[in-house]
Amino acid sequence: MSPLLLVLAWQAASTLGLLSPRTLASPLQILLTGWGLLASGELPWHLAVSLGRVAAGLLIGLSVGAGLALIAGLSRLGEDVVDAPVQMLRTLPFLALVPLFILWFGIGETPKIALVALGTAFPIYLNLFAGIRGVEPKLAEMGRVFGLDRRGLLRHVVLPGALPSALVGLRYSLGVAWLSLVVAEQVNASAGIGYLINDARDFLRTDVIMVGLVLYALLGLLADGLVRVLECRLLAWRPAFVRS
Amino acid sequence: MDANLHLDAPGRNGTAHVRHLTRRFGPADARPVLDALDLDIQPGEFVALLGASGSGKTTLLRTLAGLDPVPEDAVVALPRPVAVAFQQPLLLPWKSVWRNVALGLPEDARGDARARAEAALAEVGLSHRLDAWPATLSGGEAQRVALARALVREPGLLLLDEPFAALDALTRLRMHALVLDLWARHRPATLLVTHDVDEAVALADRVLVLAGGRIVLDLPNDAARPRRRDTASFAAMRDRLLDRLGVREHAA
């Protein structure tokens, strides 16, 4: 109830002139602007560009992160080689690398995708690595007694056992992906939701800015929902799901 | 036990055959956990192994299960395949009950896995839980699934590592009957490691006591099964075993 009241109060303040459109557009105006952008095809276009960046960055980031986690998680040598450098890099706020990325990759699509990839690689790495190491050693012994070789152990014991952690990592990665996107799209973008917001700022269009923000929020919510669906399907065996 | 009987024919006729098994952890002069241990289990024989904690039971079982390496100077020849039921069921929680059982099948028998797993589960009375998740099973049910997983291998040697220790008393008695029933039907050579003297006397053809890394007592028991626990011979055997384990319940 209270969020609805808040919106009503907001609308009232706008209508009564207490809240200037330069500070914040009214909810109604935001809705109308959103509809207009949707109908003109402008919004779907920017959305598609942003989604493309997130998808490409995620694909790279998840692959690299998961690959490194497998290397570090499945062998001592791999852990020695991979884990220390990754842990060191992790402590660096990756968004601080934007200036360096611009110097390296220019101001096109590459630095934007690279930033998303970098940001998303860490959560999946950390969680999958911990998940692999957290698999009950006795289950692996059981597998060996019943004749599973290394591949069989990986397929039947280690990877399914690490899956719950990996999905937690995936959820974090998705969250970071949107965050990286917001920052990346501040850098000389000519399309995408970030561009839409930056452009609107130059013309004092708080209604368009709000549409962009709402869109970011919706996308984040949608991504979280997707992972939840994935969890329900893949982790149906867990006591928490079994009981309910 | 005639220790020399099978020396020339390790593993022949499906006899589980262990000679001169010495295992020691830490420095070379440390007291060995297993000290030149000899052990034979005939095909179809049910042997129980008793021992206090630290007597080397676990090390022996792990060696037989192939989890610990066999020292070079020892002989360990076992009828294959070997199957183990552990103290905990150790089911894979992400596989349904029947898939857990199918995991016990040897590689070459995975073709009709579902049918074989179903048959094994029927034998332990769990036909109605084929597609259940392990998290929904009771302790006794989970341990029965673990038994089915071991039996579906058609083992030549069945190792039971205190599989009833974590169960409540009533469930444990039911499991004893079930294990005897399954053993009578499949007749694998069976080694039951336990710390429960009554259990050993009730179930086994032969009860061994392990102490200081050697077998210090080997008592055959040819009483007919099922065995009543209130007979004089049962009590006499229990007292002898307890005595050897260093526990004296009442003055002799």
Coordinates of C-alpha atoms in Angstrom, one line a residue:
Chain A
M1 CA 0.0 0.0 0.0
S2 CA 2.7 2.5 1.1
P3 CA 4.5 2.5 -2.3
L4 CA 1.3 3.3 -4.0
L5 CA 0.6 6.2 -1.6
L6 CA 4.1 7.5 -2.2
V7 CA 3.4 7.6 -6.0
L8 CA 0.1 9.3 -5.4
A9 CA 1.8 11.9 -3.2
W10 CA 4.5 12.4 -5.8
Q11 CA 1.9 12.9 -8.5
A12 CA 0.0 15.4 -6.3
A13 CA 3.1 17.3 -5.6
S14 CA 3.9 17.5 -9.4
T15 CA 0.4 18.6 -10.3
L16 CA 0.3 21.3 -7.6
G17 CA 3.6 22.6 -8.9
L18 CA 5.5 21.8 -5.7
L19 CA 7.8 19.5 -7.7
S20 CA 9.3 21.1 -10.7
P21 CA 9.7 18.8 -13.8
R22 CA 13.3 19.9 -14.0
T23 CA 13.9 18.2 -10.6
L24 CA 11.6 15.2 -11.2
A25 CA 9.0 14.5 -13.8
S26 CA 5.5 13.3 -12.5
P27 CA 4.7 9.6 -12.6
L28 CA 2.1 10.3 -15.2
Q29 CA 4.5 12.1 -17.4
I30 CA 7.1 9.3 -17.1
L31 CA 4.4 6.8 -18.1
L32 CA 3.4 8.9 -21.1
T33 CA 7.1 9.4 -22.2
G34 CA 7.8 5.7 -21.8
W35 CA 4.8 4.9 -23.9
G36 CA 5.9 7.4 -26.6
L37 CA 9.5 6.0 -26.7
L38 CA 8.1 2.5 -26.9
A39 CA 5.7 3.4 -29.7
S40 CA 8.4 5.2 -31.7
G41 CA 10.6 2.2 -31.6
E42 CA 13.3 4.2 -29.9
L43 CA 13.1 2.4 -26.6
P44 CA 13.2 -1.2 -28.1
W45 CA 16.3 -0.2 -30.2
H46 CA 18.2 1.2 -27.2
L47 CA 17.1 -1.8 -25.1
A48 CA 18.3 -4.2 -27.8
V49 CA 21.7 -2.5 -27.9
S50 CA 22.1 -2.7 -24.1
L51 CA 20.9 -6.3 -23.9
G52 CA 23.4 -7.2 -26.7
R53 CA 26.3 -5.7 -24.6
V54 CA 25.2 -7.5 -21.5
A55 CA 24.8 -10.8 -23.3
A56 CA 28.2 -10.6 -25.0
G57 CA 29.9 -9.5 -21.8
L58 CA 28.2 -12.1 -19.7
L59 CA 29.0 -14.9 -22.2
I60 CA 32.7 -14.0 -22.1
G61 CA 32.8 -13.2 -18.3
L62 CA 30.9 -16.4 -17.3
S63 CA 33.0 -18.6 -19.6
V64 CA 36.3 -17.2 -18.4
G65 CA 35.2 -17.2 -14.7
A66 CA 33.8 -20.7 -14.8
G67 CA 36.8 -22.0 -16.8
L68 CA 39.3 -20.5 -14.3
A69 CA 37.2 -21.9 -11.4
L70 CA 37.3 -25.4 -12.9
I71 CA 41.1 -25.2 -13.3
A72 CA 41.7 -23.9 -9.8
G73 CA 39.0 -26.1 -8.2
L74 CA 40.0 -29.4 -9.7
S75 CA 43.8 -29.4 -9.3
R76 CA 46.3 -28.1 -6.7
L77 CA 48.6 -26.8 -9.4
G78 CA 45.7 -25.0 -11.0
E79 CA 44.9 -23.4 -7.6
D80 CA 48.5 -22.3 -7.2
V81 CA 48.6 -20.7 -10.7
V82 CA 45.1 -19.2 -10.9
D83 CA 43.7 -18.5 -7.5
A84 CA 46.3 -16.0 -6.1
P85 CA 46.2 -13.7 -9.1
V86 CA 42.4 -13.8 -9.4
Q87 CA 42.1 -13.0 -5.6
M88 CA 44.4 -10.1 -6.0
L89 CA 42.6 -8.6 -9.0
R90 CA 39.3 -9.1 -7.2
T91 CA 40.2 -6.6 -4.5
L92 CA 40.6 -4.0 -7.2
P93 CA 37.3 -2.1 -7.8
F94 CA 37.0 -3.1 -11.4
L95 CA 35.0 0.0 -12.4
A96 CA 38.2 2.0 -11.7
L97 CA 39.6 0.3 -14.8
V98 CA 37.4 2.4 -17.1
P99 CA 40.1 4.9 -18.0
L100 CA 42.6 2.2 -18.7
F101 CA 40.0 0.3 -20.8
I102 CA 39.3 3.4 -22.9
L103 CA 43.1 3.7 -23.6
W104 CA 43.3 0.0 -24.5
F105 CA 40.1 -0.5 -26.3
G106 CA 39.0 2.9 -27.5
I107 CA 35.5 4.2 -27.1
G108 CA 33.5 1.8 -29.2
E109 CA 31.7 -1.4 -28.1
T110 CA 34.8 -3.3 -27.0
P111 CA 35.5 -1.5 -23.7
K112 CA 31.8 -1.7 -22.7
I113 CA 31.7 -5.4 -23.3
A114 CA 35.1 -5.9 -21.7
L115 CA 33.9 -4.1 -18.5
V116 CA 30.8 -6.3 -18.3
A117 CA 33.0 -9.4 -18.9
L118 CA 35.5 -8.4 -16.2
G119 CA 32.9 -7.6 -13.6
T120 CA 30.9 -10.8 -14.1
A121 CA 33.9 -13.1 -14.2
F122 CA 34.7 -12.7 -10.5
P123 CA 31.4 -13.7 -8.8
I124 CA 31.1 -16.9 -10.9
Y125 CA 34.7 -17.7 -10.3
L126 CA 34.6 -17.3 -6.5
N127 CA 31.3 -19.2 -6.0
L128 CA 32.0 -22.0 -8.4
F129 CA 35.5 -22.5 -6.9
A130 CA 34.1 -22.6 -3.4
G131 CA 31.4 -24.9 -4.6
I132 CA 33.8 -27.4 -6.1
R133 CA 36.0 -27.4 -3.0
G134 CA 32.9 -27.7 -0.7
V135 CA 31.7 -31.0 -2.2
E136 CA 31.6 -33.7 0.5
P137 CA 34.8 -35.7 0.1
K138 CA 33.1 -38.8 1.3
L139 CA 30.8 -38.7 -1.7
A140 CA 33.8 -38.7 -3.9
E141 CA 35.2 -41.7 -2.0
M142 CA 31.9 -43.4 -2.5
G143 CA 32.1 -42.7 -6.2
R144 CA 35.6 -44.1 -6.4
V145 CA 34.5 -47.3 -4.6
F146 CA 31.7 -47.8 -7.2
G147 CA 34.2 -47.4 -10.0
L148 CA 33.7 -43.8 -11.2
D149 CA 36.8 -42.5 -13.0
R150 CA 37.8 -38.8 -12.9
R151 CA 35.3 -37.9 -15.6
G152 CA 32.6 -39.8 -13.9
L153 CA 33.3 -38.2 -10.6
L154 CA 33.2 -34.8 -12.3
R155 CA 29.9 -35.5 -14.0
H156 CA 28.1 -37.3 -11.2
V157 CA 29.6 -35.9 -8.0
V158 CA 31.6 -32.7 -8.3
L159 CA 29.7 -30.6 -10.8
P160 CA 26.2 -31.3 -9.5
G161 CA 27.5 -30.7 -6.0
A162 CA 29.0 -27.4 -7.0
L163 CA 25.8 -26.3 -8.9
P164 CA 24.0 -24.5 -6.0
S165 CA 27.1 -22.3 -5.4
A166 CA 27.5 -21.8 -9.1
L167 CA 23.9 -20.5 -9.3
V168 CA 24.5 -18.1 -6.5
G169 CA 27.5 -16.9 -8.4
L170 CA 25.4 -16.5 -11.5
R171 CA 22.9 -14.4 -9.7
Y172 CA 25.7 -12.1 -8.4
S173 CA 27.2 -12.0 -11.9
L174 CA 23.9 -10.8 -13.4
G175 CA 23.6 -8.1 -10.8
V176 CA 27.2 -6.9 -11.6
A177 CA 26.5 -7.1 -15.3
W178 CA 23.8 -4.4 -15.1
L179 CA 26.0 -2.3 -12.8
S180 CA 28.9 -2.5 -15.3
L181 CA 26.6 -1.7 -18.1
V182 CA 25.4 1.5 -16.4
V183 CA 29.0 2.7 -16.0
A184 CA 30.1 1.5 -19.4
E185 CA 27.3 3.3 -21.2
Q186 CA 28.3 6.6 -19.6
V187 CA 31.4 6.4 -21.9
N188 CA 30.6 8.0 -25.2
A189 CA 27.8 5.7 -26.2
S190 CA 25.7 6.4 -29.2
A191 CA 23.0 3.9 -28.4
G192 CA 21.7 2.0 -25.4
I193 CA 19.8 2.8 -22.3
G194 CA 22.8 4.7 -20.9
Y195 CA 23.0 6.8 -24.0
L196 CA 19.3 7.5 -23.7
I197 CA 19.8 8.8 -20.1
N198 CA 22.9 10.8 -20.9
D199 CA 21.2 12.4 -23.9
A200 CA 18.2 13.3 -21.8
R201 CA 20.4 14.9 -19.1
D202 CA 21.7 17.3 -21.7
F203 CA 18.1 18.4 -22.5
L204 CA 16.9 18.3 -18.8
R205 CA 14.4 15.6 -19.6
T206 CA 14.0 14.0 -16.2
D207 CA 11.1 12.0 -17.5
V208 CA 13.3 10.2 -20.0
I209 CA 16.0 9.7 -17.4
M210 CA 13.4 8.1 -15.1
V211 CA 12.2 5.8 -18.0
G212 CA 15.8 4.6 -18.3
L213 CA 16.2 4.0 -14.6
V214 CA 12.9 2.1 -14.4
L215 CA 14.1 0.0 -17.3
Y216 CA 17.4 -0.8 -15.6
A217 CA 15.4 -1.9 -12.5
L218 CA 13.0 -4.0 -14.5
L219 CA 15.9 -5.8 -16.3
G220 CA 17.6 -6.5 -13.0
L221 CA 14.4 -7.9 -11.6
L222 CA 13.9 -10.0 -14.7
A223 CA 17.4 -11.5 -14.5
D224 CA 17.0 -12.4 -10.9
G225 CA 13.6 -14.0 -11.7
L226 CA 15.3 -16.1 -14.5
V227 CA 17.9 -17.4 -12.1
R228 CA 15.2 -18.3 -9.5
V229 CA 13.4 -20.3 -12.2
L230 CA 16.7 -22.0 -13.1
E231 CA 17.3 -22.8 -9.4
C232 CA 13.8 -24.3 -8.9
R233 CA 14.3 -26.5 -11.9
L234 CA 18.0 -27.6 -11.3
L235 CA 17.9 -27.8 -7.5
A236 CA 14.6 -29.5 -7.1
W237 CA 16.5 -32.1 -5.0
R238 CA 17.4 -29.7 -2.2
P239 CA 15.6 -30.2 1.1
A240 CA 14.3 -26.6 1.0
F241 CA 12.6 -27.2 -2.3
V242 CA 11.6 -30.8 -1.5
R243 CA 9.7 -29.8 1.6
S244 CA 7.7 -27.0 0.0
Chain B
M1 CA 41.6 -70.8 10.5
D2 CA 44.3 -72.6 8.6
A3 CA 46.4 -69.7 7.4
N4 CA 48.4 -71.7 4.9
L5 CA 45.5 -73.2 3.0
H6 CA 45.3 -70.5 0.4
L7 CA 48.7 -69.1 0.2
D8 CA 49.4 -70.6 -3.2
A9 CA 46.2 -69.6 -4.7
P10 CA 45.4 -66.0 -4.0
G11 CA 41.8 -65.1 -4.9
R12 CA 41.1 -68.5 -6.5
N13 CA 37.5 -69.7 -6.4
G14 CA 36.5 -66.3 -5.3
T15 CA 38.2 -66.4 -2.0
A16 CA 39.1 -63.0 -0.5
H17 CA 42.7 -63.3 0.3
V18 CA 44.9 -60.9 2.3
R19 CA 48.5 -61.7 3.3
H20 CA 51.1 -59.7 5.2
L21 CA 49.2 -56.4 5.1
T22 CA 51.2 -53.8 7.0
R23 CA 50.1 -50.2 7.1
R24 CA 51.8 -47.5 9.1
F25 CA 51.2 -43.8 9.1
G26 CA 53.9 -41.3 10.0
P27 CA 57.6 -42.2 10.6
A28 CA 58.9 -45.7 9.5
D29 CA 59.4 -46.7 13.2
A30 CA 55.8 -45.7 14.2
R31 CA 53.6 -48.5 15.5
P32 CA 51.8 -50.0 12.5
V33 CA 48.1 -49.6 12.2
L34 CA 47.9 -53.0 10.5
D35 CA 50.7 -55.4 11.4
A36 CA 51.3 -58.2 8.9
L37 CA 47.6 -59.0 8.9
D38 CA 46.4 -62.2 7.3
L39 CA 42.7 -62.7 6.4
D40 CA 40.7 -65.1 4.3
I41 CA 37.0 -64.9 3.5
Q42 CA 35.5 -67.9 1.7
P43 CA 33.0 -67.4 -1.1
G44 CA 29.6 -66.8 0.5
E45 CA 31.0 -66.5 4.0
F46 CA 29.7 -63.9 6.4
V47 CA 32.5 -62.6 8.5
A48 CA 32.2 -59.9 11.2
L49 CA 35.2 -57.9 12.3
L50 CA 35.2 -56.4 15.8
G51 CA 37.7 -54.0 17.2
A52 CA 38.1 -51.0 19.5
S53 CA 38.6 -47.6 17.8
G54 CA 42.2 -47.3 16.6
S55 CA 42.5 -51.1 16.1
G56 CA 42.9 -50.7 12.4
K57 CA 39.4 -51.7 11.3
T58 CA 38.9 -48.6 9.2
T59 CA 42.3 -48.9 7.5
L60 CA 41.7 -52.5 6.7
L61 CA 38.3 -51.7 5.2
R62 CA 39.6 -48.8 3.2
T63 CA 42.4 -51.0 1.8
L64 CA 39.9 -53.7 0.8
A65 CA 37.6 -51.1 -0.8
G66 CA 40.5 -49.8 -2.9
L67 CA 40.6 -46.4 -1.2
D68 CA 44.0 -46.9 0.3
P69 CA 47.0 -48.3 -1.6
V70 CA 48.1 -51.8 -1.1
P71 CA 51.8 -51.9 0.1
E72 CA 54.1 -53.6 -2.3
D73 CA 55.0 -56.6 0.0
A74 CA 51.4 -57.4 0.8
V75 CA 49.0 -59.6 -1.1
V76 CA 45.4 -58.5 -1.5
A77 CA 43.4 -60.6 -3.9
L78 CA 39.7 -60.1 -3.9
P79 CA 36.7 -61.5 -5.7
R80 CA 35.4 -58.7 -7.9
P81 CA 33.4 -56.5 -8.0
V82 CA 33.7 -55.1 -4.5
A83 CA 30.8 -53.2 -3.1
V84 CA 30.6 -51.1 0.1
A85 CA 27.8 -49.9 2.3
F86 CA 29.2 -47.1 4.5
Q87 CA 28.3 -45.9 7.9
Q88 CA 26.4 -43.1 6.3
P89 CA 24.3 -43.9 3.3
L90 CA 26.3 -41.4 1.1
L91 CA 23.6 -41.1 -1.5
L92 CA 24.0 -38.4 -4.1
P93 CA 21.3 -35.9 -3.1
W94 CA 20.9 -34.7 -6.7
K95 CA 20.0 -38.0 -8.1
S96 CA 16.7 -39.8 -7.6
V97 CA 16.7 -43.0 -5.6
W98 CA 16.8 -45.3 -8.6
R99 CA 19.6 -43.3 -10.2
N100 CA 21.6 -43.6 -7.0
V101 CA 21.2 -47.4 -7.2
A102 CA 22.1 -47.5 -10.9
L103 CA 25.4 -45.8 -10.0
G104 CA 26.4 -49.1 -8.4
L105 CA 26.1 -50.9 -11.7
P106 CA 29.4 -51.8 -13.4
E107 CA 30.1 -49.8 -16.6
D108 CA 29.1 -52.7 -18.9
A109 CA 25.7 -53.2 -17.2
R110 CA 24.3 -49.7 -17.5
G111 CA 22.1 -50.6 -20.5
D112 CA 19.1 -51.8 -18.5
A113 CA 20.0 -49.7 -15.5
R114 CA 16.4 -48.7 -14.6
A115 CA 15.2 -52.3 -14.6
R116 CA 18.1 -53.5 -12.5
A117 CA 17.8 -50.7 -10.1
E118 CA 14.1 -51.3 -9.7
A119 CA 14.8 -55.0 -9.0
A120 CA 17.4 -54.2 -6.4
L121 CA 15.1 -51.6 -4.7
A122 CA 12.2 -54.1 -4.7
E123 CA 14.5 -56.5 -2.8
V124 CA 15.0 -53.9 0.0
G125 CA 11.3 -53.1 0.0
L126 CA 11.5 -49.6 -1.6
S127 CA 9.7 -50.1 -4.9
H128 CA 7.5 -47.2 -4.0
R129 CA 10.3 -44.7 -3.6
L130 CA 12.0 -45.1 -7.0
D131 CA 11.7 -41.5 -8.1
A132 CA 12.0 -39.9 -4.6
W133 CA 14.8 -37.5 -3.8
P134 CA 17.2 -38.9 -1.1
A135 CA 16.5 -35.8 1.1
T136 CA 12.9 -37.2 1.6
L137 CA 14.1 -40.6 2.9
S138 CA 14.3 -41.6 6.5
G139 CA 17.6 -42.8 7.9
G140 CA 16.6 -46.5 7.5
E141 CA 15.3 -46.0 4.0
A142 CA 18.4 -44.2 2.9
Q143 CA 20.6 -47.0 4.3
R144 CA 18.4 -49.6 2.4
V145 CA 19.0 -47.6 -0.8
A146 CA 22.7 -47.8 0.0
L147 CA 22.4 -51.6 0.4
A148 CA 20.5 -51.8 -2.9
R149 CA 23.3 -49.8 -4.6
A150 CA 25.9 -52.3 -3.2
L151 CA 23.8 -55.4 -4.2
V152 CA 23.0 -54.2 -7.7
R153 CA 26.7 -54.8 -8.5
E154 CA 26.3 -58.5 -7.8
P155 CA 29.5 -58.1 -5.6
G156 CA 32.0 -60.9 -5.1
L157 CA 32.9 -59.2 -1.8
L158 CA 30.5 -57.0 0.1
L159 CA 32.0 -54.7 2.7
L160 CA 29.7 -53.4 5.4
D161 CA 31.3 -50.5 7.3
E162 CA 29.2 -50.2 10.5
P163 CA 26.1 -49.5 8.2
F164 CA 23.7 -49.9 11.1
A165 CA 25.5 -47.7 13.7
A166 CA 23.6 -44.5 13.0
L167 CA 20.1 -46.2 13.1
D168 CA 17.7 -46.4 16.0
A169 CA 17.5 -49.8 17.7
L170 CA 14.3 -51.0 16.1
T171 CA 15.4 -50.0 12.6
R172 CA 18.7 -51.7 13.3
L173 CA 17.1 -55.0 14.1
R174 CA 15.0 -54.8 10.9
M175 CA 18.1 -54.1 8.9
H176 CA 19.9 -57.1 10.4
A177 CA 17.1 -59.3 9.2
L178 CA 17.2 -57.7 5.8
V179 CA 20.9 -58.0 5.4
L180 CA 20.8 -61.7 6.3
D181 CA 18.0 -62.2 3.8
L182 CA 19.9 -60.5 1.0
W183 CA 23.1 -62.3 1.9
A184 CA 21.3 -65.7 1.8
R185 CA 19.9 -64.9 -1.6
H186 CA 23.0 -63.4 -3.3
R187 CA 25.7 -65.1 -1.2
P188 CA 28.6 -62.6 -1.6
A189 CA 31.6 -63.0 0.7
T190 CA 30.7 -60.5 3.3
L191 CA 32.9 -58.5 5.8
L192 CA 30.9 -56.6 8.4
V193 CA 32.9 -54.1 10.4
T194 CA 31.2 -53.3 13.6
H195 CA 31.7 -52.4 17.2
D196 CA 28.5 -54.0 18.2
V197 CA 29.3 -57.5 19.7
D198 CA 25.6 -58.7 19.6
E199 CA 25.3 -57.7 16.0
A200 CA 28.4 -59.7 15.1
V201 CA 27.3 -62.8 17.0
A202 CA 23.8 -62.6 15.6
L203 CA 24.8 -62.3 12.0
A204 CA 28.2 -63.8 11.1
D205 CA 29.6 -67.2 10.3
R206 CA 32.8 -66.1 11.9
V207 CA 33.7 -63.3 14.3
L208 CA 37.2 -61.8 14.2
V209 CA 38.7 -59.5 16.8
L210 CA 41.2 -57.0 15.5
A211 CA 43.7 -55.6 18.0
G212 CA 47.0 -53.9 17.6
G213 CA 46.7 -54.4 13.8
R214 CA 46.4 -58.2 14.0
I215 CA 43.5 -60.6 14.2
V216 CA 43.8 -61.9 17.7
L217 CA 40.6 -64.0 17.9
D218 CA 38.7 -66.0 15.3
L219 CA 35.5 -67.6 16.5
P220 CA 33.4 -69.6 14.2
N221 CA 29.6 -69.6 14.8
D222 CA 27.6 -72.3 13.1
A223 CA 24.4 -71.8 15.0
A224 CA 21.3 -71.7 12.7
R225 CA 19.8 -68.4 11.8
P226 CA 17.8 -66.4 12.8
R227 CA 19.7 -66.6 16.1
R228 CA 18.0 -65.9 19.4
R229 CA 20.0 -63.6 21.6
D230 CA 18.9 -65.1 24.9
T231 CA 20.5 -68.5 24.6
A232 CA 23.5 -69.7 26.7
S233 CA 25.7 -70.2 23.6
F234 CA 25.0 -66.7 22.4
A235 CA 25.9 -65.3 25.8
A236 CA 29.0 -67.4 26.1
M237 CA 30.3 -66.2 22.7
R238 CA 29.5 -62.6 23.5
D239 CA 31.4 -62.9 26.8
R240 CA 34.4 -64.3 25.1
L241 CA 34.5 -61.6 22.5
L242 CA 33.9 -58.8 25.1
D243 CA 36.6 -60.3 27.2
R244 CA 39.0 -60.2 24.3
L245 CA 38.0 -56.6 23.6
G246 CA 38.9 -55.7 27.1
V247 CA 35.4 -55.3 28.5
R248 CA 34.2 -57.5 31.3
E249 CA 30.5 -57.3 32.0
H250 CA 30.3 -59.7 35.0
A251 CA 32.8 -61.8 36.9
A252 CA 33.6 -65.1 35.1

